[in-house]
Short mmCIF file of C-alpha atoms in Angstrom, two decimals:
data_model
loop_
_atom_site.label_atom_id
_atom_site.label_comp_id
_atom_site.label_asym_id
_atom_site.label_seq_id
_atom_site.Cartn_x
_atom_site.Cartn_y
_atom_site.Cartn_z
CA TRP A 1 109.68 96.93 71.65
CA SER A 2 110.97 100.42 71.90
CA GLN A 3 109.99 104.00 71.38
CA GLY A 4 112.70 105.93 69.67
CA ARG A 5 115.99 104.74 71.13
CA THR A 6 114.64 103.46 74.46
CA VAL A 7 113.22 100.04 75.34
CA TYR A 8 109.69 100.19 76.82
CA GLY A 9 109.83 100.29 80.63
CA GLY A 10 107.67 97.19 81.02
CA MET A 11 109.92 95.22 78.69
CA SER A 12 113.12 96.24 80.50
CA ALA A 13 111.52 95.45 83.89
CA ALA A 14 110.44 92.03 82.56
CA LEU A 15 113.97 91.26 81.37
CA VAL A 16 115.37 92.11 84.81
CA TYR A 17 112.64 90.01 86.49
CA CYS A 18 113.53 86.98 84.33
CA ALA A 19 117.17 87.25 85.40
CA VAL A 20 116.18 87.62 89.07
CA LYS A 21 113.78 84.65 89.03
CA GLN A 22 116.61 82.35 87.96
CA LYS A 23 118.44 83.08 91.24
CA VAL A 24 115.48 82.27 93.54
CA ALA A 25 114.10 78.89 94.60
CA PRO A 26 111.13 77.84 92.43
CA ASP A 27 108.78 77.51 95.44
CA ARG A 28 108.99 81.27 96.10
CA VAL A 29 106.59 83.66 94.45
CA MET A 30 107.06 87.35 93.91
CA ARG A 31 105.53 89.44 96.71
CA SER A 32 106.81 92.89 95.71
CA PHE A 33 108.64 94.42 92.78
CA SER A 34 110.06 97.93 92.88
CA CYS A 35 111.60 99.23 89.67
CA ASN A 36 113.39 102.52 88.98
CA PHE A 37 114.21 103.61 85.47
CA VAL A 38 117.45 105.43 86.20
CA GLY A 39 118.35 106.21 82.59
CA PRO A 40 117.50 105.12 79.05
CA LEU A 41 118.02 101.48 78.10
CA GLU A 42 118.88 101.82 74.44
CA ALA A 43 117.29 99.23 72.17
CA GLU A 44 120.20 98.76 69.79
CA THR A 45 123.03 98.69 72.36
CA PRO A 46 124.17 95.58 74.29
CA PHE A 47 123.58 95.57 78.06
CA SER A 48 124.07 93.21 80.97
CA ILE A 49 121.96 92.35 84.00
CA GLU A 50 123.63 91.92 87.39
CA VAL A 51 121.71 90.14 90.16
CA ASP A 52 122.56 90.20 93.87
CA VAL A 53 120.70 88.05 96.37
CA LEU A 54 120.73 90.39 99.37
CA ARG A 55 119.24 87.91 101.82
CA GLU A 56 117.66 84.50 101.63
CA GLY A 57 115.84 83.27 104.70
CA LYS A 58 113.55 80.37 105.48
CA ASN A 59 110.46 82.14 104.11
CA ALA A 60 111.63 85.11 102.03
CA SER A 61 114.30 86.22 99.59
CA GLN A 62 115.36 89.81 98.92
CA VAL A 63 117.01 90.41 95.56
CA GLN A 64 118.40 93.49 93.83
CA ALA A 65 119.21 93.67 90.13
CA ARG A 66 120.54 96.23 87.68
CA ALA A 67 120.45 96.51 83.90
CA ILE A 68 123.79 98.07 82.99
CA GLN A 69 124.59 99.64 79.65
CA ASN A 70 127.73 101.55 78.71
CA SER A 71 128.95 101.11 82.33
CA LYS A 72 125.89 102.97 83.67
CA VAL A 73 122.84 101.68 85.54
CA ALA A 74 119.75 102.05 83.35
CA VAL A 75 117.25 100.02 85.39
CA LEU A 76 117.38 99.23 89.13
CA CYS A 77 114.97 96.74 90.72
CA GLN A 78 114.42 95.29 94.17
CA VAL A 79 112.29 92.18 94.37
CA CYS A 80 110.93 90.26 97.35
CA PHE A 81 109.94 86.59 97.02
CA GLY A 82 108.22 84.46 99.63
CA VAL A 83 107.01 80.93 100.10
CA GLY A 84 103.29 80.25 99.95
CA ARG A 85 101.48 80.00 103.26
CA THR A 86 98.14 78.50 104.12
CA SER A 87 95.62 80.64 105.92
CA LYS A 88 92.29 80.08 107.64
CA VAL A 89 91.19 83.55 106.55
CA ARG A 90 88.77 83.48 103.62
CA VAL A 91 87.46 86.62 101.98
CA LYS A 92 84.52 86.12 99.68
CA ASN A 93 84.32 88.64 96.86
CA GLU A 94 80.85 89.07 95.42
CA ASP A 95 81.28 92.66 94.25
CA THR A 96 79.63 93.49 90.97
CA HIS A 97 79.34 96.69 89.01
CA GLN A 98 76.69 98.33 86.87
CA MET A 99 79.07 99.91 84.39
CA THR A 100 78.08 100.00 80.75
CA LEU A 101 80.40 98.65 78.09
CA PRO A 102 82.77 101.26 76.69
CA ASN A 103 82.16 102.83 73.31
CA LYS A 104 84.46 101.87 70.48
CA ALA A 105 87.56 104.05 70.58
CA LYS A 106 88.17 106.56 67.84
CA PHE A 107 90.80 105.55 65.30
CA ILE A 108 94.11 107.38 65.60
CA PRO A 109 95.77 107.62 62.17
CA GLN A 110 99.51 107.14 61.82
CA ILE A 111 100.87 110.60 61.01
CA PRO A 112 104.65 110.65 60.40
CA LYS A 113 106.58 112.80 62.89
CA VAL A 114 103.35 113.51 64.81
CA THR A 115 102.00 110.29 66.33
CA PRO A 116 104.40 107.97 68.17
CA LYS A 117 105.58 104.99 66.08
CA PHE A 118 104.70 102.53 68.85
CA LEU A 119 100.98 103.18 68.31
CA ARG A 120 101.07 100.98 65.21
CA HIS A 121 101.36 98.00 67.57
CA PHE A 122 97.96 98.73 69.15
CA ASP A 123 94.53 98.10 67.71
CA LEU A 124 92.87 101.43 68.42
#
């Protein structure tokens, strides 16, 4: 799950999220997730994830985490979790669209040193 030497951003963010979720009470759900890719997270090099619970209140938790590799921050995330709340507000969504189905995409051949290697993982 990398392109060249670097782990895909979504994969590195997911790894940080999994570490963060272990530090938060199970009744809290993620409300916001801000992720900065500070530098490359190399696929073949060990790294660690440090998690700091900045604040944990009655209804919300604020957490910051970093993926660190070679003593440098590669990924920095701040995540907010909150408890579920009941509400009397109900919004009914009956929106529909008239869009036509998309045409089949054109095949992109794998051309060495031209097309990115990660494309082989997608059915285009």
